[in-house]
PDB file of C-alpha atoms in Angstrom:
ATOM      1  CA  UNK H  44      16.204  -2.490 -93.652  1.00 80.00           C
ATOM      2  CA  UNK H  45      15.243  -0.900 -90.573  1.00 90.00           C
ATOM      3  CA  UNK H  46      13.121   2.192 -90.613  1.00 94.00           C
ATOM      4  CA  UNK H  47      13.725   4.388 -87.464  1.00 96.00           C
ATOM      5  CA  UNK H  48      11.307   7.088 -86.140  1.00 97.00           C
ATOM      6  CA  UNK H  49      12.358   8.984 -83.745  1.00 97.00           C
ATOM      7  CA  UNK H  50       9.819  11.248 -81.393  1.00 97.00           C
ATOM      8  CA  UNK H  51       9.229  12.987 -77.910  1.00 97.00           C
ATOM      9  CA  UNK H  52      11.325  16.409 -78.682  1.00 97.00           C
ATOM     10  CA  UNK H  53      10.100  19.640 -78.055  1.00 98.00           C
ATOM     11  CA  UNK H  54      11.178  22.792 -75.739  1.00 98.00           C
ATOM     12  CA  UNK H  55      12.036  22.568 -72.637  1.00 98.00           C
ATOM     13  CA  UNK H  56      13.733  24.903 -69.828  1.00 98.00           C
ATOM     14  CA  UNK H  57      16.637  24.265 -68.209  1.00 98.00           C
ATOM     15  CA  UNK H  58      16.829  21.548 -65.276  1.00 98.00           C
ATOM     16  CA  UNK H  59      13.961  20.185 -67.329  1.00 98.00           C
ATOM     17  CA  UNK H  60      13.529  16.184 -68.766  1.00 98.00           C
ATOM     18  CA  UNK H  61      12.318  14.923 -72.096  1.00 98.00           C
ATOM     19  CA  UNK H  62      12.170  11.478 -72.625  1.00 98.00           C
ATOM     20  CA  UNK H  63      12.661  10.437 -76.770  1.00 98.00           C
ATOM     21  CA  UNK H  64      11.321   7.417 -78.340  1.00 98.00           C
ATOM     22  CA  UNK H  65      12.555   5.416 -81.575  1.00 97.00           C
ATOM     23  CA  UNK H  66      10.455   3.071 -82.782  1.00 96.00           C
ATOM     24  CA  UNK H  67      11.516   0.467 -85.296  1.00 94.00           C
ATOM     25  CA  UNK H  68       9.923  -1.552 -87.935  1.00 92.00           C
ATOM     26  CA  UNK H  69      11.166  -3.854 -91.140  1.00 80.00           C
ATOM     27  CA  UNK H  70      13.319  -6.015 -89.357  1.00 75.00           C
ATOM     28  CA  UNK H  71      13.850  -7.874 -85.963  1.00 81.00           C
ATOM     29  CA  UNK H  72      14.547  -4.930 -83.543  1.00 87.00           C
ATOM     30  CA  UNK H  73      16.339  -7.341 -80.993  1.00 88.00           C
ATOM     31  CA  UNK H  74      19.000  -8.235 -83.567  1.00 89.00           C
ATOM     32  CA  UNK H  75      20.658  -4.443 -83.468  1.00 93.00           C
ATOM     33  CA  UNK H  76      22.736  -2.797 -80.854  1.00 95.00           C
ATOM     34  CA  UNK H  77      21.103   0.325 -80.460  1.00 96.00           C
ATOM     35  CA  UNK H  78      22.315   4.539 -79.917  1.00 97.00           C
ATOM     36  CA  UNK H  79      21.724   7.923 -79.714  1.00 98.00           C
ATOM     37  CA  UNK H  80      23.762  10.704 -81.584  1.00 98.00           C
ATOM     38  CA  UNK H  81      22.995  14.529 -81.665  1.00 98.00           C
ATOM     39  CA  UNK H  82      23.786  17.185 -83.812  1.00 98.00           C
ATOM     40  CA  UNK H  83      23.511  20.910 -82.698  1.00 97.00           C
ATOM     41  CA  UNK H  84      23.683  24.125 -84.660  1.00 94.00           C
ATOM     42  CA  UNK H  85      27.121  24.025 -86.316  1.00 93.00           C
ATOM     43  CA  UNK H  86      28.509  20.940 -84.933  1.00 93.00           C
ATOM     44  CA  UNK H  87      28.980  17.796 -86.126  1.00 93.00           C
ATOM     45  CA  UNK H  88      27.059  14.604 -84.876  1.00 95.00           C
ATOM     46  CA  UNK H  89      28.258  13.433 -81.476  1.00 96.00           C
ATOM     47  CA  UNK H  90      27.876  10.259 -79.616  1.00 97.00           C
ATOM     48  CA  UNK H  91      25.212  10.626 -76.684  1.00 98.00           C
ATOM     49  CA  UNK H  92      24.294   6.866 -75.368  1.00 98.00           C
ATOM     50  CA  UNK H  93      24.268   3.266 -76.822  1.00 98.00           C
ATOM     51  CA  UNK H  94      22.702   0.118 -75.306  1.00 97.00           C
ATOM     52  CA  UNK H  95      23.617  -3.523 -76.566  1.00 95.00           C
ATOM     53  CA  UNK H  96      21.068  -6.037 -78.176  1.00 92.00           C
ATOM     54  CA  UNK H  97      19.853  -7.325 -74.867  1.00 88.00           C
ATOM     55  CA  UNK H  98      19.981  -4.333 -72.755  1.00 87.00           C
ATOM     56  CA  UNK H  99      22.755  -5.479 -70.240  1.00 88.00           C
ATOM     57  CA  UNK H 100      25.040  -2.907 -71.292  1.00 95.00           C
ATOM     58  CA  UNK H 101      24.822   0.739 -71.691  1.00 97.00           C
ATOM     59  CA  UNK H 102      27.506   3.569 -72.718  1.00 97.00           C
ATOM     60  CA  UNK H 103      27.207   7.182 -72.330  1.00 98.00           C
ATOM     61  CA  UNK H 104      29.433  10.285 -73.504  1.00 98.00           C
ATOM     62  CA  UNK H 105      30.873  11.980 -70.723  1.00 98.00           C
ATOM     63  CA  UNK H 106      28.706  14.892 -71.145  1.00 97.00           C
ATOM     64  CA  UNK H 107      25.511  13.341 -69.911  1.00 98.00           C
ATOM     65  CA  UNK H 108      26.283  10.730 -67.961  1.00 98.00           C
ATOM     66  CA  UNK H 109      24.333  10.852 -64.924  1.00 98.00           C
ATOM     67  CA  UNK H 110      21.344  12.724 -66.551  1.00 98.00           C
ATOM     68  CA  UNK H 111      20.684  10.276 -69.751  1.00 98.00           C
ATOM     69  CA  UNK H 112      19.474   7.097 -69.483  1.00 98.00           C
ATOM     70  CA  UNK H 113      19.154   5.059 -72.476  1.00 98.00           C
ATOM     71  CA  UNK H 114      16.928   2.130 -72.260  1.00 97.00           C
ATOM     72  CA  UNK H 115      15.156  -0.473 -74.831  1.00 96.00           C
ATOM     73  CA  UNK H 116      11.781  -2.213 -74.692  1.00 94.00           C
ATOM     74  CA  UNK H 117      12.499  -5.441 -77.510  1.00 91.00           C
ATOM     75  CA  UNK H 118       8.725  -6.357 -77.231  1.00 91.00           C
ATOM     76  CA  UNK H 119       7.728  -2.894 -78.335  1.00 94.00           C
ATOM     77  CA  UNK H 120      10.578  -2.242 -81.003  1.00 94.00           C
ATOM     78  CA  UNK H 121      11.433   0.763 -79.342  1.00 96.00           C
ATOM     79  CA  UNK H 122      14.703   2.469 -77.586  1.00 96.00           C
ATOM     80  CA  UNK H 123      14.001   5.626 -75.321  1.00 98.00           C
ATOM     81  CA  UNK H 124      16.338   8.248 -73.985  1.00 98.00           C
ATOM     82  CA  UNK H 125      15.559   9.712 -70.876  1.00 98.00           C
ATOM     83  CA  UNK H 126      16.923  13.354 -70.750  1.00 98.00           C
ATOM     84  CA  UNK H 127      16.810  14.715 -66.895  1.00 98.00           C
ATOM     85  CA  UNK H 128      18.237  18.178 -65.922  1.00 98.00           C
ATOM     86  CA  UNK H 129      19.052  19.493 -69.192  1.00 98.00           C
ATOM     87  CA  UNK H 130      21.192  21.763 -69.861  1.00 98.00           C
ATOM     88  CA  UNK H 131      20.848  24.633 -73.425  1.00 98.00           C
ATOM     89  CA  UNK H 132      24.057  23.112 -74.275  1.00 97.00           C
ATOM     90  CA  UNK H 133      22.030  19.677 -75.326  1.00 98.00           C
ATOM     91  CA  UNK H 134      20.065  21.603 -77.771  1.00 98.00           C
ATOM     92  CA  UNK H 135      20.232  19.399 -80.580  1.00 98.00           C
ATOM     93  CA  UNK H 136      18.592  17.294 -83.396  1.00 98.00           C
ATOM     94  CA  UNK H 137      18.864  13.587 -81.863  1.00 98.00           C
ATOM     95  CA  UNK H 138      18.720  10.690 -84.175  1.00 98.00           C
ATOM     96  CA  UNK H 139      18.213   7.054 -83.195  1.00 98.00           C
ATOM     97  CA  UNK H 140      20.764   4.361 -85.060  1.00 97.00           C
ATOM     98  CA  UNK H 141      21.019   0.919 -85.567  1.00 96.00           C
ATOM     99  CA  UNK H 142      24.434  -0.390 -85.093  1.00 95.00           C
ATOM    100  CA  UNK H 143      25.715  -2.890 -88.121  1.00 92.00           C
ATOM    101  CA  UNK H 144      29.326  -2.525 -86.987  1.00 88.00           C
ATOM    102  CA  UNK H 145      31.527  -3.544 -83.938  1.00 87.00           C
ATOM    103  CA  UNK H 146      32.176  -0.471 -81.975  1.00 92.00           C
ATOM    104  CA  UNK H 147      29.212   1.769 -80.098  1.00 93.00           C
ATOM    105  CA  UNK H 148      31.209   5.209 -80.524  1.00 94.00           C
ATOM    106  CA  UNK H 149      31.805   5.601 -83.938  1.00 94.00           C
ATOM    107  CA  UNK H 150      28.609   6.848 -85.992  1.00 94.00           C
ATOM    108  CA  UNK H 151      30.364   4.816 -88.959  1.00 95.00           C
ATOM    109  CA  UNK H 152      29.243   1.530 -87.375  1.00 96.00           C
ATOM    110  CA  UNK H 153      25.551   2.479 -87.755  1.00 96.00           C
ATOM    111  CA  UNK H 154      23.905   1.363 -90.802  1.00 95.00           C
ATOM    112  CA  UNK H 155      20.111   2.782 -90.095  1.00 95.00           C
ATOM    113  CA  UNK H 156      19.257   6.115 -88.851  1.00 97.00           C
ATOM    114  CA  UNK H 157      16.183   8.132 -88.192  1.00 97.00           C
ATOM    115  CA  UNK H 158      15.304  11.358 -89.485  1.00 97.00           C
ATOM    116  CA  UNK H 159      15.662  13.338 -86.014  1.00 97.00           C
ATOM    117  CA  UNK H 160      13.676  14.999 -83.500  1.00 98.00           C
ATOM    118  CA  UNK H 161      14.802  18.721 -82.492  1.00 98.00           C
ATOM    119  CA  UNK H 162      15.423  19.125 -78.640  1.00 98.00           C
ATOM    120  CA  UNK H 163      15.512  22.684 -77.616  1.00 98.00           C
ATOM    121  CA  UNK H 164      16.839  23.562 -73.668  1.00 98.00           C
ATOM    122  CA  UNK H 165      15.610  27.195 -72.816  1.00 97.00           C
ATOM    123  CA  UNK H 166      18.145  28.912 -70.255  1.00 93.00           C
TER     124      UNK H 166
END
């Protein structure tokens, strides 16, 4: 079992920045590739970013590429999502997840999920 807890969400004006953190416990964090997903009001859960176990490869949704950066610190059992130049359409609940399947894009390949943290971007 892996327990995941997100933090760092909040209210920010358009153009601002937030840094989300996801702290893992219960099993060796470095064994898992990690991902961030989000779910806006009235929308399904969508892929945001992913990072491989050692941090050598990262992947981003087109909607956030160039604005968001995913990183990890395996010594701290933590994955981060740095969000810059935030837009109102980034408003969503953001979830971190530990991947247990083969492909980063699909939520079904992530076996462990946090409870989410709310990000609200005002116009």
